[in-house]
XYZ file of C-alpha atoms in Angstrom:
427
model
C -106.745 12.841 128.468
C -107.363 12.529 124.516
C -106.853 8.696 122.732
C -106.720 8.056 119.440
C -107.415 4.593 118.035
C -105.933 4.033 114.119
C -108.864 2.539 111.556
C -112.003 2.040 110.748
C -113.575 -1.431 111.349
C -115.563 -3.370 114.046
C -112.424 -4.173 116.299
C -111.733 -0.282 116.268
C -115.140 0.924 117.083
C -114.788 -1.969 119.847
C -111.455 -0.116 120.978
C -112.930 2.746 120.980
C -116.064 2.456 123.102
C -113.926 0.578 125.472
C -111.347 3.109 126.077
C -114.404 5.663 126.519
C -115.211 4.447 129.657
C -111.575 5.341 131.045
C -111.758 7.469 134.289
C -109.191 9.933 132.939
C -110.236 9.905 129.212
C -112.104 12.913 128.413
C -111.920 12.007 124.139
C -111.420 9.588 121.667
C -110.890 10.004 118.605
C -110.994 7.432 115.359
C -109.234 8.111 112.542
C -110.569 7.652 110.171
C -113.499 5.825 111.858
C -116.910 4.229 110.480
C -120.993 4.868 110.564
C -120.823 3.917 114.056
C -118.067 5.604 115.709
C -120.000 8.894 114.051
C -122.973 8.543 115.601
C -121.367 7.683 119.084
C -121.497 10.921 121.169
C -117.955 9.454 123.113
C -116.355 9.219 119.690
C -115.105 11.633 116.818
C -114.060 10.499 113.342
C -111.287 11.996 112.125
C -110.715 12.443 108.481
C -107.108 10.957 108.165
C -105.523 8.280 106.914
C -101.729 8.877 106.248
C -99.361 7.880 108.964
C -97.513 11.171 108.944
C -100.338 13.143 109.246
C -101.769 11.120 111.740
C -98.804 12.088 113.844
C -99.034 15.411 113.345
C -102.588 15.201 114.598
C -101.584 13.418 117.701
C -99.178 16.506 118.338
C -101.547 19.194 117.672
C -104.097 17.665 119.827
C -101.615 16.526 122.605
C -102.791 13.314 121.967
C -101.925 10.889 125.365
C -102.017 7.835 124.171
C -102.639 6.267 120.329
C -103.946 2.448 119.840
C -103.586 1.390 116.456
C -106.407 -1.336 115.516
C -104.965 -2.735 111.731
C -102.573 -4.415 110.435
C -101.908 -2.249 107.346
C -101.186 1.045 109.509
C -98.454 -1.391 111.520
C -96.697 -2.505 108.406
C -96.787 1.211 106.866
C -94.799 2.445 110.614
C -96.916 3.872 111.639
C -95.746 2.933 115.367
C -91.998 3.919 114.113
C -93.480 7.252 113.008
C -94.865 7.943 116.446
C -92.156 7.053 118.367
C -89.699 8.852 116.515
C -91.567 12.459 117.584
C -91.628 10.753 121.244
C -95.301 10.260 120.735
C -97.081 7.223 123.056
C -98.290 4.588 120.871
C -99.206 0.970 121.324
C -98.416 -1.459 118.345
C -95.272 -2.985 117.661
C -92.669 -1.531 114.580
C -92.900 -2.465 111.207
C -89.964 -4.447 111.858
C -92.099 -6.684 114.462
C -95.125 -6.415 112.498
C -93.330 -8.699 109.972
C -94.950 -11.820 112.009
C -98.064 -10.979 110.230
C -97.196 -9.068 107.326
C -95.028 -11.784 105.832
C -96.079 -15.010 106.335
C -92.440 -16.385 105.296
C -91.070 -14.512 107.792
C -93.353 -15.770 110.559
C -92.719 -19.484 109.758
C -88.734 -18.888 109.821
C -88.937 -17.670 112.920
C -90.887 -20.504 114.521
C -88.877 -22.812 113.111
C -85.463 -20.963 114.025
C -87.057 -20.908 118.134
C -88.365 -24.421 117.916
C -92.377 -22.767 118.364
C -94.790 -25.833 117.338
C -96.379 -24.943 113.774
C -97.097 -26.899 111.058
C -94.346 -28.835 108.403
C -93.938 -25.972 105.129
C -92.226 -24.722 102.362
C -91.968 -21.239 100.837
C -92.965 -20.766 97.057
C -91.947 -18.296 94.237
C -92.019 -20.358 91.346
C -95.573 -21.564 89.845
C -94.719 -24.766 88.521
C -92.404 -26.078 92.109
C -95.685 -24.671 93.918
C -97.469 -27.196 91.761
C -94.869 -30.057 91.754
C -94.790 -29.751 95.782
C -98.577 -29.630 96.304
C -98.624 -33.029 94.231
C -95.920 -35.098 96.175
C -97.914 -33.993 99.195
C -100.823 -34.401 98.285
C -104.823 -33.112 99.678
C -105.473 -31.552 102.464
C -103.407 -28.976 102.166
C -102.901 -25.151 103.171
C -101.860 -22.649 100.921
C -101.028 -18.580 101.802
C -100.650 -15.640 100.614
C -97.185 -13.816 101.706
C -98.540 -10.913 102.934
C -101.245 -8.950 104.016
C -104.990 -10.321 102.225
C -107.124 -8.963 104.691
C -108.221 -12.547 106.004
C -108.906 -13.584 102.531
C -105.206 -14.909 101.649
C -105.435 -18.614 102.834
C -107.219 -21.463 101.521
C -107.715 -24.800 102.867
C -107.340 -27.546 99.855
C -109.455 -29.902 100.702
C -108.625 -31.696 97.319
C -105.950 -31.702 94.668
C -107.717 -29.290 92.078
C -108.166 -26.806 94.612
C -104.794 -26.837 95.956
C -103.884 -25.935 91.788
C -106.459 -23.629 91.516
C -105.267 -21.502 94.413
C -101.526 -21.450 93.545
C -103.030 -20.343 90.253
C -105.009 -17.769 91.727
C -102.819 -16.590 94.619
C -99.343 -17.017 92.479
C -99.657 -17.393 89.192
C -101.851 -14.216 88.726
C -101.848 -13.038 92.511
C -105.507 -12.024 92.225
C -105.057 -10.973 95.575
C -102.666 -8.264 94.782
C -100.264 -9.559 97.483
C -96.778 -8.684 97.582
C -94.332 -9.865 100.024
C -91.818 -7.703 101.528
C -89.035 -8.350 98.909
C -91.698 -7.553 95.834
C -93.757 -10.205 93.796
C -95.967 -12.429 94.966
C -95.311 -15.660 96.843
C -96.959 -18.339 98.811
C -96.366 -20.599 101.881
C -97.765 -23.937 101.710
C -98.061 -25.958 104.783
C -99.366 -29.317 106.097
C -102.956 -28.894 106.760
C -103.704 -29.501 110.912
C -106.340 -31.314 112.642
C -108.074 -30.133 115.805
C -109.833 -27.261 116.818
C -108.866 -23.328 116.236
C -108.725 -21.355 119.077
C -107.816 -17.108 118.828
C -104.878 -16.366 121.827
C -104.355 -12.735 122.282
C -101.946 -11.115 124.925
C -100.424 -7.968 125.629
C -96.654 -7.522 125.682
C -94.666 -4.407 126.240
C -91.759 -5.530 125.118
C -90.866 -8.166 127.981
C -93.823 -8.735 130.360
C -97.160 -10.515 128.476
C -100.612 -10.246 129.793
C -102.936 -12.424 128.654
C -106.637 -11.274 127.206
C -109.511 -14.319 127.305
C -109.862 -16.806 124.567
C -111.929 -16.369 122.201
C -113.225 -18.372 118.915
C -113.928 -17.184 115.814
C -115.694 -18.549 112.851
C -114.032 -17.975 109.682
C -116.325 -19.901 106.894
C -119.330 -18.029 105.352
C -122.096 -20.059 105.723
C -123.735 -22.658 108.796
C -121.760 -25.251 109.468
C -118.234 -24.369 108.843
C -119.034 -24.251 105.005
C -118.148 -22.165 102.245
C -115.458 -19.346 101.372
C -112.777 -18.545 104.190
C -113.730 -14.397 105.379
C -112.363 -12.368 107.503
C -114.688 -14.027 110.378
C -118.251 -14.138 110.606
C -118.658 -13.990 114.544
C -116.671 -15.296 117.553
C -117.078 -15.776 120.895
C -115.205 -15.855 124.240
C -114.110 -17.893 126.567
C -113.084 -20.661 124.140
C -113.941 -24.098 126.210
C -111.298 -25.770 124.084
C -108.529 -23.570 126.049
C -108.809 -25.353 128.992
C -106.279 -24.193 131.652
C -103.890 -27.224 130.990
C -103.752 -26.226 127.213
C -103.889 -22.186 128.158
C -100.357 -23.383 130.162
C -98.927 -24.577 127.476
C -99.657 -22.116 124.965
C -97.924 -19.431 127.864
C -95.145 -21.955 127.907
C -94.721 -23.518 123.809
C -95.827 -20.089 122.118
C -96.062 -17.358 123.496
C -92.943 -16.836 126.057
C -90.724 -18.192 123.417
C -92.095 -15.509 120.591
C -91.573 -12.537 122.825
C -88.003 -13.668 123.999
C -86.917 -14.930 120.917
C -88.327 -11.584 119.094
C -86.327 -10.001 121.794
C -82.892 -11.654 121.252
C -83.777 -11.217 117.286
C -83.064 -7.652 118.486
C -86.948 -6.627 117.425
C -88.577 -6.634 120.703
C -92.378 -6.815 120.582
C -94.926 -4.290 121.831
C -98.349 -4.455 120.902
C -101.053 -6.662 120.627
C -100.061 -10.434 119.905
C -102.573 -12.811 118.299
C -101.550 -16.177 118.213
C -104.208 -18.952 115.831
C -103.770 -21.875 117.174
C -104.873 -25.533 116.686
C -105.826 -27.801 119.265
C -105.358 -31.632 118.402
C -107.236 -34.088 120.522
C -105.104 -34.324 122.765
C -104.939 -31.038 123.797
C -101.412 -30.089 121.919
C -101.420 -26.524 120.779
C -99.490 -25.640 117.269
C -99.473 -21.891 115.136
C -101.538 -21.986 112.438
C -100.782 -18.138 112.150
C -99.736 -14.453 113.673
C -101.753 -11.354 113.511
C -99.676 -8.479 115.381
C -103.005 -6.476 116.669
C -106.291 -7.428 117.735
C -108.398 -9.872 116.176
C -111.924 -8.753 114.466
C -114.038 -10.049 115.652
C -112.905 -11.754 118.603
C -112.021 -8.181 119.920
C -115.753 -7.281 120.475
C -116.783 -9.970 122.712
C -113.539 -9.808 124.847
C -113.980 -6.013 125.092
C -117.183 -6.616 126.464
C -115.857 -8.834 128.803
C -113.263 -6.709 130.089
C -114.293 -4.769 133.122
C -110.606 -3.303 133.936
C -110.231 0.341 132.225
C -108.322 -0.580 129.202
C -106.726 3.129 128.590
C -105.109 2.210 132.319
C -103.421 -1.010 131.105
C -102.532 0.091 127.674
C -100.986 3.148 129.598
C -98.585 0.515 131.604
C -98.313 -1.693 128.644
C -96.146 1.184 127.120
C -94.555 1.975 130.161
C -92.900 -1.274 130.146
C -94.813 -2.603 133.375
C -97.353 -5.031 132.270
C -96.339 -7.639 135.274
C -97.840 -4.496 137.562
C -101.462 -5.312 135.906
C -104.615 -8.095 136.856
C -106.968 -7.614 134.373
C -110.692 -7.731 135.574
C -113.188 -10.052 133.914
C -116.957 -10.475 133.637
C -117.440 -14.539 133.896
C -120.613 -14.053 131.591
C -119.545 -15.287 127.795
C -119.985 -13.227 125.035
C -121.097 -13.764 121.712
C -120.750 -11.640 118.454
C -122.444 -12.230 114.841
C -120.853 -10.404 112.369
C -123.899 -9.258 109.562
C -121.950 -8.887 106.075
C -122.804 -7.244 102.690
C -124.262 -8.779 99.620
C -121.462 -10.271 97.885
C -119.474 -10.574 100.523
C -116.626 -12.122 100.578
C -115.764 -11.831 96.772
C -117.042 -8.637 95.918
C -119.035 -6.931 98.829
C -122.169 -4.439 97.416
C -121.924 -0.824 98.918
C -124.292 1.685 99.307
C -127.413 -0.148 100.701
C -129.409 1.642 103.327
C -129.462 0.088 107.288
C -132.208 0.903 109.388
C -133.809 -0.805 112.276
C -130.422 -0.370 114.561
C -131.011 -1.236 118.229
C -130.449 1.213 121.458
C -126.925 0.228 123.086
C -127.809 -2.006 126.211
C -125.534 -2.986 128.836
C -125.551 -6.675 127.835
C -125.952 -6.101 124.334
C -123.679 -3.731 121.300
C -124.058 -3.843 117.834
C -120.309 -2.876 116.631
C -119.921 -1.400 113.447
C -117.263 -2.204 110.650
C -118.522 -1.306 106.802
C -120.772 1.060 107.693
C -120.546 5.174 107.076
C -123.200 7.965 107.816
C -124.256 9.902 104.923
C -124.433 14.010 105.383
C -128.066 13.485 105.464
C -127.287 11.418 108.531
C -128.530 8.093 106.712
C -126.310 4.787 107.316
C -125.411 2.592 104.437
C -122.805 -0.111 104.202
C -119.293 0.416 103.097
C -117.993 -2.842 103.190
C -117.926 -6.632 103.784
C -118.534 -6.699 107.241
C -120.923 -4.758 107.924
C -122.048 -4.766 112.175
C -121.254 -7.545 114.986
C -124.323 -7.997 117.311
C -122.678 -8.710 120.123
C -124.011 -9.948 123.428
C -123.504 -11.057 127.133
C -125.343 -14.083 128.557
C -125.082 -16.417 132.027
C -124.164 -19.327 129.409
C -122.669 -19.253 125.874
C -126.884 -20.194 124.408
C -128.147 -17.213 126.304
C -125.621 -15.225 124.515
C -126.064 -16.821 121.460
C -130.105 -15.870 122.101
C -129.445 -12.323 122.785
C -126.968 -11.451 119.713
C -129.889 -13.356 117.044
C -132.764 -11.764 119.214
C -130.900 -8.145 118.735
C -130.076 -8.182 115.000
C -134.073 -9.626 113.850
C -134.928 -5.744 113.299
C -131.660 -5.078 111.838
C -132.595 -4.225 107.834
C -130.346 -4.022 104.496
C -130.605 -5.444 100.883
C -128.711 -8.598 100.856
C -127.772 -8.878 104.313
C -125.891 -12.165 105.093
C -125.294 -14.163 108.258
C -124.706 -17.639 109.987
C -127.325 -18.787 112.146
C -124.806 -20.854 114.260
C -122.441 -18.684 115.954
C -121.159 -20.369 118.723
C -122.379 -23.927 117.907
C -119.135 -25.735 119.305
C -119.509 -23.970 122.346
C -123.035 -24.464 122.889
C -122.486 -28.496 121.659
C -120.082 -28.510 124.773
């Protein structure tokens, strides 16, 4: 059977080699795909970027089953699109998708089903922003409405930067954000303390399945300092799920999101990421929703996985989830994403990689921003450029493996954090 898996990033070439491995899959194909998913002799790029074309692609090719990987294809329906030629698709609608794409909408709809999240308000005017962030005072959190490509949230630590990023994300929405009703706008919420933790199930509608916890880290540099990115490495399991908190996050969160989605009348298929924060005591609250996989928390916990994913994706849109035990390796995993020059401001492209490892069994390097020239050179493409990622017996072997694996790794500018997985490894 032929798959197709929507994008071009590290949590799609992740997708990709996983479903590879499916007893009945015979091709996959990534549209439009990356450097990586070229050179992969399981894996076929595929030119194509618009949604409707896309579908007609999936017809020609009698395509059995499509995964999309980003959030932009979701909120441009691309799962409406499919399902209204009666092709097989896992995502949810661009209706469902709004619990990432607006940020607004996500916070109304916590607060309308009682789901623990942190106190906000909701922002169109510059100079209320302002006034609110005052009475409030620092730290504070301040959003984008909409979809910033993990770059639409910063954490005020002070005053002047709480200003600075109204400015910035409002006032002249840098970003280029617009919320679903048109113009920009921003949430801004109390700022939570604890630890983050990545929760990401299944659901087909009714029945969930939960994936294992992961970590990311989203700061640039060691030590949790610097610019918010998209994520420079995770790692799974995430010790600060322990099972009492993983119970209650089932419980608080998750069951109440699908069922109230549900009697909202926009029933949720798809991937369902859930950032939470952990207090001290072990209480779980929302900090976000992403409505697909997280990058790049999805390459660790697809080399986890040892159940054939195109089997459980197939049930997932069957409707029979609660028919499915997924299978686990108990060996953590550990990914370090390597990003461009510039990154995450303004990302150089262009520079030449060389010194890529063999795939092993315990150890991947994923590609993202990467793209293979006709001459059948490699050069980056964008921020995030590869995640090393790595099995180990404990979460330091890992850690050893994925640093060990990218040392020959070579481009101009190359950026990374030495400390993936320092929490972890502390515990």
């Amino acid at each position: 059977m032929k798959v197709l898996v929507l994008g071009n990033g590290g949590r799609e070439h992740a997708l990709a080699w996983k479903l590879a491995q499916g007893e009945r899959v015979s091709q996959v194909f990534v549209a439009p795909g990356n450097g990586g998913t070229a050179r992969d002799p399981k894996l076929k790029n595929v030119p194509i970027s618009d949604v409707k074309a896309l579908a007609d692609f999936a017809q020609e090719q009698k395509i059995a089953l499509t995964v999309v990987g980003p959030e932009a294809y979701l909120a441009a329906g691309a799962v409406d699109e499919f399902r209204a030629r009666g092709l097989r698709i896992f995502g949810p609608t661009r209706a469902a998708a709004q619990l990432e794409s607006s940020k607004a909408f996500a916070k109304e709809f916590m607060k309308r089903h009682g789901i623990p999240t942190a106190a906000y308000e909701t922002f169109t005017d510059v100079a209320s922003a302002h006034a609110y962030v005052d009475a409030q005072g620092a730290p504070i959190v301040i959003k984008a409405d909409g979809l910033a490509a993990g770059k639409g949230v910063v954490v005020a630590m002070t005053l002047a930067e709480a200003h600075e990023a109204i400015d910035w994300i409002l006032a002249d929405n840098k970003l280029g954000v617009v919320h679903n009703a048109g113009g920009a706008r921003v949430v801004i919420e109390q700022f939570l303390e604890g630890e983050e933790a990545s929760f990401i199930v299944l659901c087909d509608g009714k029945n969930v399945l939960s994936l294992a916890t992961s970590q990311d880290h989203k700061r640039l540099q060691d030590g949790d300092q610097g610019p918010n990115t998209g994520g420079m490495g995770a790692y799974s399991p995430a010790p600060v799920v322990t099972p009492n908190v993983h119970a209650k996050v089932m419980h608080e969160i998750i069951h109440p999101t699908i069922q109230g989605m549900a009697r909202d009348g926009i029933p949720f298929t798809g991937f369902l990421y859930a950032g939470l924060m952990i207090d001290a005591q072990g209480q779980p609250r929302t900090v976000e929703f992403n409505t697909r996989m997280g990058d790049p928390e999805t390459q660790p916990i697809m080399m986890r996985l040892k159940s054939d994913l195109f089997e459980v994706l197939m049930h997932a849109t069957d409707g029979t989830l609660d028919q499915v035990e997924l299978q686990w390796d108990r060996r953590p995993a550990l990914g370090v994403v390597m990003a461009a020059a510039g990154y995450p401001l303004a990302p150089r492209k262009g520079d030449a990689i060389s010194g890529l490892p063999a795939d092993q069994e315990d150890a991947m390097v994923f590609h993202a921003g990467t793209q293979q020239r006709e001459d059948g050179t490699l050069v980056t493409s964008g921020g995030r450029v590869l995640c090393v990622t790595a099995l180990g017996e404990s979460v330091r072997q890992a850690q050893q493996l994925a640093y060990q694996t990218l040392t020959g790794i070579q481009f101009d500018g190359k950026q990374y954090r030495q400390d993936i997985g320092h929490r972890a490894v502390k515990r």
